[in-house]
PDB file of C-alpha atoms in Angstrom:
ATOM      1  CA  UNK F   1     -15.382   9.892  22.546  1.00 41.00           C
ATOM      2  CA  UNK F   2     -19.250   9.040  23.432  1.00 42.00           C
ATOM      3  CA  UNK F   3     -19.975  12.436  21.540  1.00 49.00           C
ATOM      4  CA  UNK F   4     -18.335  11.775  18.632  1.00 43.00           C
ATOM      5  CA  UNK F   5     -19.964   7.768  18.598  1.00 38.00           C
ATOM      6  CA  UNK F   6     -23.517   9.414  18.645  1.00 47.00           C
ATOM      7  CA  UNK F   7     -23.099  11.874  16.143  1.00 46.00           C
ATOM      8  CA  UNK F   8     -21.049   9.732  13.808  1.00 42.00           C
ATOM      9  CA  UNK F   9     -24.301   6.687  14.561  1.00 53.00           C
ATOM     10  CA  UNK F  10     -27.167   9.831  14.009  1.00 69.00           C
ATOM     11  CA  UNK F  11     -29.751   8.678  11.257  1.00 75.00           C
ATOM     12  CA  UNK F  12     -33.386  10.302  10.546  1.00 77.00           C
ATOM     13  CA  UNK F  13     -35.042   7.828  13.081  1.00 87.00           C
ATOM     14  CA  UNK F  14     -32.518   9.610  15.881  1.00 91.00           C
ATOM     15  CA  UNK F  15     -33.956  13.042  14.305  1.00 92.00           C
ATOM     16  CA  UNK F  16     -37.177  12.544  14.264  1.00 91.00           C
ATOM     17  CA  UNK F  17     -36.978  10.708  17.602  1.00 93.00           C
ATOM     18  CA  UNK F  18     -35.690  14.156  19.327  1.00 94.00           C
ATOM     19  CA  UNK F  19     -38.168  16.242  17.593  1.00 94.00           C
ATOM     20  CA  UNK F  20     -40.868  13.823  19.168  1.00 93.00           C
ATOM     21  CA  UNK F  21     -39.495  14.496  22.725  1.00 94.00           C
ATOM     22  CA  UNK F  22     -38.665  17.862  22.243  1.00 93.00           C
ATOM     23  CA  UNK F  23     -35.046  17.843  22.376  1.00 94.00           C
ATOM     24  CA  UNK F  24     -34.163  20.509  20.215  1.00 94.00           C
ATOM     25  CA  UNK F  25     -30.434  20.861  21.153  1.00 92.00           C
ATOM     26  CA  UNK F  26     -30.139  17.505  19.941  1.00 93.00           C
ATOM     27  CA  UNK F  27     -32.339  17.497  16.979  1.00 94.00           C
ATOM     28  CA  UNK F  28     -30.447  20.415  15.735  1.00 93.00           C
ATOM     29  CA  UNK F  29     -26.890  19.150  16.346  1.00 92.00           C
ATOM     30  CA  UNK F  30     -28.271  15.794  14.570  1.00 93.00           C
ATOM     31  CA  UNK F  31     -29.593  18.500  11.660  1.00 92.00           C
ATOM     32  CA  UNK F  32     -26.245  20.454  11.443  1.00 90.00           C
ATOM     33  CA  UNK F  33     -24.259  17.127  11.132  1.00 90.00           C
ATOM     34  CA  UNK F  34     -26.269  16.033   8.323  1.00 88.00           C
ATOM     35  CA  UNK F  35     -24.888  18.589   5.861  1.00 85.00           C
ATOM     36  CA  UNK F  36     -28.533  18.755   4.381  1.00 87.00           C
ATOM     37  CA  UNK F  37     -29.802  22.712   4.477  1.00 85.00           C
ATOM     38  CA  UNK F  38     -33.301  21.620   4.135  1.00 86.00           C
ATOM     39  CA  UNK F  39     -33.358  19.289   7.472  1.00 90.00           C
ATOM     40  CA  UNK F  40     -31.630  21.960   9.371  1.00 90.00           C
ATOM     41  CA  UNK F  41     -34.509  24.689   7.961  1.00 88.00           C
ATOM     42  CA  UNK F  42     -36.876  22.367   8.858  1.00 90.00           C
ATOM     43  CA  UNK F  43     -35.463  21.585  12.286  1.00 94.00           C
ATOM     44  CA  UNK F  44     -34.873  25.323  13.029  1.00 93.00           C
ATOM     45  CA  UNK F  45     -38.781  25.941  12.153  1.00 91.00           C
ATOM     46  CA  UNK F  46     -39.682  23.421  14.158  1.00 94.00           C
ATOM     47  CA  UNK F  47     -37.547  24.680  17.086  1.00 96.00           C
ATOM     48  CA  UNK F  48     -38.439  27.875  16.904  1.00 94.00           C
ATOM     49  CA  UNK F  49     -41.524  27.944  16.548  1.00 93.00           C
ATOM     50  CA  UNK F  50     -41.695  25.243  19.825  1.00 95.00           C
ATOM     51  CA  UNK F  51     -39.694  27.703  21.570  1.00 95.00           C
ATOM     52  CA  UNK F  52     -42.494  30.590  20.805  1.00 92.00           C
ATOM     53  CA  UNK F  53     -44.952  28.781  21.355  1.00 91.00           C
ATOM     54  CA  UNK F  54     -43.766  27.820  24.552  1.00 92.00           C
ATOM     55  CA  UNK F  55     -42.561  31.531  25.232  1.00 89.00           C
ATOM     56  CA  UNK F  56     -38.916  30.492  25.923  1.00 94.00           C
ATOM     57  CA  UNK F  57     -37.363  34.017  24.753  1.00 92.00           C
ATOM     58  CA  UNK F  58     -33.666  32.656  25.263  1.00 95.00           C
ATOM     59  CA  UNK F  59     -33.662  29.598  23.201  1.00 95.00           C
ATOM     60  CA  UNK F  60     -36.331  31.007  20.687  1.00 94.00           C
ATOM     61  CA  UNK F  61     -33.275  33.934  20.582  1.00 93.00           C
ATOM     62  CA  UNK F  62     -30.796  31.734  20.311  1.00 94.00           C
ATOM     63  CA  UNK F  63     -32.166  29.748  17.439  1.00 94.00           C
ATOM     64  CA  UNK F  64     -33.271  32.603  15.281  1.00 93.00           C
ATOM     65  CA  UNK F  65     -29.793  33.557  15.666  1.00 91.00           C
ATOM     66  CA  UNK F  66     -29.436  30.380  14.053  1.00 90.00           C
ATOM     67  CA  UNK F  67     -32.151  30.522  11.659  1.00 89.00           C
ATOM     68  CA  UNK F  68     -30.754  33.952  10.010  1.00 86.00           C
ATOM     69  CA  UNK F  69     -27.584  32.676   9.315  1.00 82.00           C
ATOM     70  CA  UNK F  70     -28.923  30.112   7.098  1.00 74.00           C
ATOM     71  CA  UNK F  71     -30.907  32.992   5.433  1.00 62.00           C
ATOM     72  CA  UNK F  72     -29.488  32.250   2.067  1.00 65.00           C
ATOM     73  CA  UNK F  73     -32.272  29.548   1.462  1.00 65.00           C
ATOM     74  CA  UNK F  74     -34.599  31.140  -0.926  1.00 65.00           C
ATOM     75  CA  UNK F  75     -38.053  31.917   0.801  1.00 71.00           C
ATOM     76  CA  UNK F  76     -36.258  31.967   4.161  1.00 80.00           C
ATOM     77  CA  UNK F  77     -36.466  35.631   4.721  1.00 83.00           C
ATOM     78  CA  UNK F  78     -40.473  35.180   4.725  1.00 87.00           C
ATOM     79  CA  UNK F  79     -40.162  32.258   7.037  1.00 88.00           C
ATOM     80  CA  UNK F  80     -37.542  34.295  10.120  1.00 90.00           C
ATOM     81  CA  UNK F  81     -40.661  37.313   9.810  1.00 91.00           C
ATOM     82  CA  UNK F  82     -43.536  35.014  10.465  1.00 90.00           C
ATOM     83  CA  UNK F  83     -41.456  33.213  13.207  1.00 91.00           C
ATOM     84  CA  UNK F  84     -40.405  36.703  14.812  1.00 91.00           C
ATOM     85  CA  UNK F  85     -43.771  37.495  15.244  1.00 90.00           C
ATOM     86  CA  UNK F  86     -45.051  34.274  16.421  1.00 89.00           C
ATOM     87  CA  UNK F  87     -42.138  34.737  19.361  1.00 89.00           C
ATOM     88  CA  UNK F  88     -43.031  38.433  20.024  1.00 87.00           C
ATOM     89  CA  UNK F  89     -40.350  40.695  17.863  1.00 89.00           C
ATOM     90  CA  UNK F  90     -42.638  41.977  16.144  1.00 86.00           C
ATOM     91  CA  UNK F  91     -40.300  45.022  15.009  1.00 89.00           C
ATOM     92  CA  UNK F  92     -38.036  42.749  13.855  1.00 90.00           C
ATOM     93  CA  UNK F  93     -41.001  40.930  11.519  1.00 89.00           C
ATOM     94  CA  UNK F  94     -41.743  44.023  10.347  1.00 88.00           C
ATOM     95  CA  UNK F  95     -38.774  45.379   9.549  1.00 89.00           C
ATOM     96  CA  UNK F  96     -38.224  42.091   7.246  1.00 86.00           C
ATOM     97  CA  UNK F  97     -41.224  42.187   5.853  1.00 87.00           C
ATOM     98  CA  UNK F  98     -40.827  45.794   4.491  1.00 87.00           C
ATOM     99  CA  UNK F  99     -37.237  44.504   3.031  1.00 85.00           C
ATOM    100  CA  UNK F 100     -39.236  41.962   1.391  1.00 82.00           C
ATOM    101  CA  UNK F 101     -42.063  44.145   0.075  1.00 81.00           C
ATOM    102  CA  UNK F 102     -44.645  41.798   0.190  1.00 79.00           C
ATOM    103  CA  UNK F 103     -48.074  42.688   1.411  1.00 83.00           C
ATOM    104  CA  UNK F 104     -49.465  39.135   2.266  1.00 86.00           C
ATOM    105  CA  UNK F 105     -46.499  38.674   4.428  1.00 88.00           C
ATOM    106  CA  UNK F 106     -47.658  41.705   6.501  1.00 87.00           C
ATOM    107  CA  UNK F 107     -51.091  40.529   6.937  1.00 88.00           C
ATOM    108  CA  UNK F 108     -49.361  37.272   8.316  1.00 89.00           C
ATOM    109  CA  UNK F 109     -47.585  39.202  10.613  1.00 88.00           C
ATOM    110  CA  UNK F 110     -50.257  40.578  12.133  1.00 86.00           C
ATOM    111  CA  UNK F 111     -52.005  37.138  12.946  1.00 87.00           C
ATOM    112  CA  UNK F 112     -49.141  35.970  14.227  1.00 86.00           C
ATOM    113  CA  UNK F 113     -48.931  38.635  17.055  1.00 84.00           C
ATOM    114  CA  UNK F 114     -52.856  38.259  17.106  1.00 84.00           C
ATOM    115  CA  UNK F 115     -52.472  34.619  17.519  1.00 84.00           C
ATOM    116  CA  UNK F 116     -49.462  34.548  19.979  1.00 84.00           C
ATOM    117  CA  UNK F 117     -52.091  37.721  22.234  1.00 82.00           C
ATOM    118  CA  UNK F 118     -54.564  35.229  22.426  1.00 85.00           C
ATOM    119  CA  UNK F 119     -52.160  32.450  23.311  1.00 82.00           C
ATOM    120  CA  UNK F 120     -50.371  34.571  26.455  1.00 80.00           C
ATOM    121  CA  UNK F 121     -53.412  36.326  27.222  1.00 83.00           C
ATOM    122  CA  UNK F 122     -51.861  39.741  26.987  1.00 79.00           C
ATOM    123  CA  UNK F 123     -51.988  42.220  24.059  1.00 78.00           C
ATOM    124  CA  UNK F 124     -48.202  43.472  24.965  1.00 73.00           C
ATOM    125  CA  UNK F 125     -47.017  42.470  21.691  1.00 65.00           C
ATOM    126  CA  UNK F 126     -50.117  43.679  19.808  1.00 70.00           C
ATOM    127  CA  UNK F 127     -49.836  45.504  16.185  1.00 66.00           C
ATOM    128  CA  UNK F 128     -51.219  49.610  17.131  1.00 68.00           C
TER     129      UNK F 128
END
């Protein structure tokens, strides 16, 4: 089928060329096919962090879905917290964070919310 022809035809120039329109769904389908776990970590940054910056709760959602499943790549864990915050779960940064144990990590949690406050104009998703 055509679906089948595009994947099977996908190259980096096809990847790239969806991350530069913002077509995430097929950026990420072109990532998954590629069987290479850093171009899908990369991609699902990228997505993600489009998604919060963009406040788009359901795909940012559905991507970090996404995201921790590939949470076997080492530093990833550090990576899903910063990216939680950045799209507003702020309890779910945390709470990875404190399973990581690292202190830095915190304090980029916090700018994260700080930085997504000033970006929504609201202090809803504000550390105390």
């Amino acid at each position: 089928t055509l679906a089948k022809d595009r994947k099977a035809k996908s190259s980096p120039a096809d990847l790239s060329a969806a991350l530069s329109r913002h077509d995430y769904s097929t950026a990420l389908a072109i990532a998954r096919s590629s069987g290479d776990r850093g171009v899908l970590r990369k991609t699902l940054l990228q997505a993600a962090t489009h998604y919060a910056d963009t406040d788009n709760a359901v795909d940012f959602n559905r991507t970090m879905v996404e995201a921790e499943s590939a949470a076997a790549i080492p530093g990833w864990h550090s990576d899903l917290a910063k990216l939680y915050a950045r799209g507003g779960n702020l309890p779910k940064a945390r709470e990875l964070s404190e399973r990581i144990g690292d202190e830095a990590l915190a304090v980029a949690i916090a700018a994260q919310a700080v930085d997504r406050a000033m970006r929504l104009r609201t202090k809803a998703h504000l550390p105390e």
